[in-house]
């Protein structure tokens, strides 16, 4: 089974089993991680599922689309590897990926 490692804001790590076609947001929430707020429920209308991705060597991911980029533009902690977990569907090629939850923005988005 393909898995990824999630690091929470306090530095705690856990391994999460992925499922092809399911968004990272849903996989993280189903694993019981409450600090990934996902306020809009995955409709790409906020940035409360902002994460930093580190992909396995040799694996590439499609760039963020225009809607995701608009939402990430509101995130004060955006980095080169920032993505919204609701916009990424897990795929077994992501096995070994590392995800860190971004700091919470003061605005809540």
mmCIF file of C-alpha atoms in Angstrom:
data_model
loop_
_atom_site.group_PDB
_atom_site.id
_atom_site.type_symbol
_atom_site.label_atom_id
_atom_site.label_comp_id
_atom_site.label_asym_id
_atom_site.label_seq_id
_atom_site.Cartn_x
_atom_site.Cartn_y
_atom_site.Cartn_z
ATOM 1 C CA UNK A 1 0.000 0.000 0.000
ATOM 2 C CA UNK A 2 1.196 3.477 -0.856
ATOM 3 C CA UNK A 3 1.690 5.818 2.094
ATOM 4 C CA UNK A 4 2.806 9.336 2.851
ATOM 5 C CA UNK A 5 4.206 10.963 5.968
ATOM 6 C CA UNK A 6 2.365 13.890 7.501
ATOM 7 C CA UNK A 7 4.028 16.356 9.858
ATOM 8 C CA UNK A 8 1.732 18.525 11.960
ATOM 9 C CA UNK A 9 2.521 22.070 13.081
ATOM 10 C CA UNK A 10 3.958 20.829 16.382
ATOM 11 C CA UNK A 11 6.388 18.532 14.554
ATOM 12 C CA UNK A 12 4.583 15.243 15.234
ATOM 13 C CA UNK A 13 4.705 12.796 12.317
ATOM 14 C CA UNK A 14 2.423 9.995 11.275
ATOM 15 C CA UNK A 15 2.254 7.695 8.293
ATOM 16 C CA UNK A 16 -1.021 7.759 6.402
ATOM 17 C CA UNK A 17 -2.161 5.144 3.914
ATOM 18 C CA UNK A 18 -3.273 6.691 0.654
ATOM 19 C CA UNK A 19 -6.087 5.664 -1.628
ATOM 20 C CA UNK A 20 -5.936 6.394 -5.345
ATOM 21 C CA UNK A 21 -8.253 9.186 -6.445
ATOM 22 C CA UNK A 22 -8.987 10.517 -2.936
ATOM 23 C CA UNK A 23 -7.896 14.068 -2.106
ATOM 24 C CA UNK A 24 -5.050 14.549 0.342
ATOM 25 C CA UNK A 25 -7.393 16.693 2.421
ATOM 26 C CA UNK A 26 -9.835 13.814 2.886
ATOM 27 C CA UNK A 27 -7.069 11.312 3.625
ATOM 28 C CA UNK A 28 -5.564 13.605 6.265
ATOM 29 C CA UNK A 29 -8.930 14.384 7.886
ATOM 30 C CA UNK A 30 -9.908 10.678 7.885
ATOM 31 C CA UNK A 31 -6.642 9.987 9.720
ATOM 32 C CA UNK A 32 -7.961 12.158 12.550
ATOM 33 C CA UNK A 33 -5.821 15.236 11.968
ATOM 34 C CA UNK A 34 -8.043 18.098 13.086
ATOM 35 C CA UNK A 35 -5.558 20.948 12.587
ATOM 36 C CA UNK A 36 -6.048 20.703 8.829
ATOM 37 C CA UNK A 37 -9.221 22.772 9.020
ATOM 38 C CA UNK A 38 -10.467 22.433 5.421
ATOM 39 C CA UNK A 39 -13.124 25.019 6.180
ATOM 40 C CA UNK A 40 -14.677 25.028 2.700
ATOM 41 C CA UNK A 41 -14.896 21.237 2.566
ATOM 42 C CA UNK A 42 -12.679 20.908 -0.465
ATOM 43 C CA UNK A 43 -14.266 23.387 -2.873
ATOM 44 C CA UNK A 44 -11.073 25.453 -3.281
ATOM 45 C CA UNK A 45 -12.701 28.485 -1.636
ATOM 46 C CA UNK A 46 -10.221 28.989 1.206
ATOM 47 C CA UNK A 47 -6.627 28.115 2.055
ATOM 48 C CA UNK A 48 -7.205 26.279 5.331
ATOM 49 C CA UNK A 49 -5.849 23.035 3.894
ATOM 50 C CA UNK A 50 -2.537 24.666 2.913
ATOM 51 C CA UNK A 51 0.338 22.176 3.024
ATOM 52 C CA UNK A 52 3.953 21.900 1.910
ATOM 53 C CA UNK A 53 4.749 18.901 -0.295
ATOM 54 C CA UNK A 54 7.997 17.042 -0.760
ATOM 55 C CA UNK A 55 7.582 14.533 -3.562
ATOM 56 C CA UNK A 56 9.595 11.346 -3.932
ATOM 57 C CA UNK A 57 12.658 11.695 -6.126
ATOM 58 C CA UNK A 58 11.798 11.613 -9.830
ATOM 59 C CA UNK A 59 8.064 12.186 -9.312
ATOM 60 C CA UNK A 60 6.383 15.271 -10.706
ATOM 61 C CA UNK A 61 2.954 16.712 -10.079
ATOM 62 C CA UNK A 62 0.809 18.966 -12.217
ATOM 63 C CA UNK A 63 1.090 22.655 -11.381
ATOM 64 C CA UNK A 64 -1.595 24.352 -9.337
ATOM 65 C CA UNK A 65 -4.521 25.579 -11.384
ATOM 66 C CA UNK A 66 -5.779 29.180 -11.469
ATOM 67 C CA UNK A 67 -8.304 28.717 -8.648
ATOM 68 C CA UNK A 68 -5.750 27.091 -6.376
ATOM 69 C CA UNK A 69 -3.215 29.818 -7.172
ATOM 70 C CA UNK A 70 -5.798 32.500 -6.271
ATOM 71 C CA UNK A 71 -6.393 30.857 -2.905
ATOM 72 C CA UNK A 72 -2.680 30.334 -2.239
ATOM 73 C CA UNK A 73 -2.127 34.027 -3.000
ATOM 74 C CA UNK A 74 -4.107 34.761 0.176
ATOM 75 C CA UNK A 75 -1.850 32.516 2.294
ATOM 76 C CA UNK A 76 0.800 34.502 4.148
ATOM 77 C CA UNK A 77 3.096 31.462 4.477
ATOM 78 C CA UNK A 78 3.196 30.442 0.798
ATOM 79 C CA UNK A 79 6.374 28.700 -0.380
ATOM 80 C CA UNK A 80 7.553 27.153 -3.642
ATOM 81 C CA UNK A 81 6.110 23.770 -2.566
ATOM 82 C CA UNK A 82 2.781 25.098 -1.246
ATOM 83 C CA UNK A 83 -0.387 23.378 -2.362
ATOM 84 C CA UNK A 84 -3.974 23.015 -1.188
ATOM 85 C CA UNK A 85 -4.572 19.465 0.000
ATOM 86 C CA UNK A 86 -8.123 19.546 -1.365
ATOM 87 C CA UNK A 87 -6.825 19.962 -4.915
ATOM 88 C CA UNK A 88 -4.490 16.957 -5.027
ATOM 89 C CA UNK A 89 -5.786 13.481 -5.669
ATOM 90 C CA UNK A 90 -3.584 10.790 -4.200
ATOM 91 C CA UNK A 91 -1.895 8.457 -6.634
ATOM 92 C CA UNK A 92 0.273 5.456 -5.756
ATOM 93 C CA UNK A 93 3.210 7.160 -7.497
ATOM 94 C CA UNK A 94 3.234 9.551 -4.521
ATOM 95 C CA UNK A 95 4.299 6.683 -2.236
ATOM 96 C CA UNK A 96 6.811 8.100 0.226
ATOM 97 C CA UNK A 97 5.715 11.716 -0.203
ATOM 98 C CA UNK A 98 6.161 14.007 2.796
ATOM 99 C CA UNK A 99 3.545 16.596 3.703
ATOM 100 C CA UNK A 100 3.831 19.303 6.334
ATOM 101 C CA UNK A 101 0.818 21.359 7.412
ATOM 102 C CA UNK A 102 1.507 25.061 6.828
ATOM 103 C CA UNK A 103 1.289 27.536 9.712
ATOM 104 C CA UNK A 104 -2.178 28.890 10.324
ATOM 105 C CA UNK A 105 -2.739 32.327 8.858
ATOM 106 C CA UNK A 106 -3.833 35.129 11.165
ATOM 107 C CA UNK A 107 -6.823 35.742 8.892
ATOM 108 C CA UNK A 108 -7.985 32.143 9.250
ATOM 109 C CA UNK A 109 -7.675 31.598 5.498
#
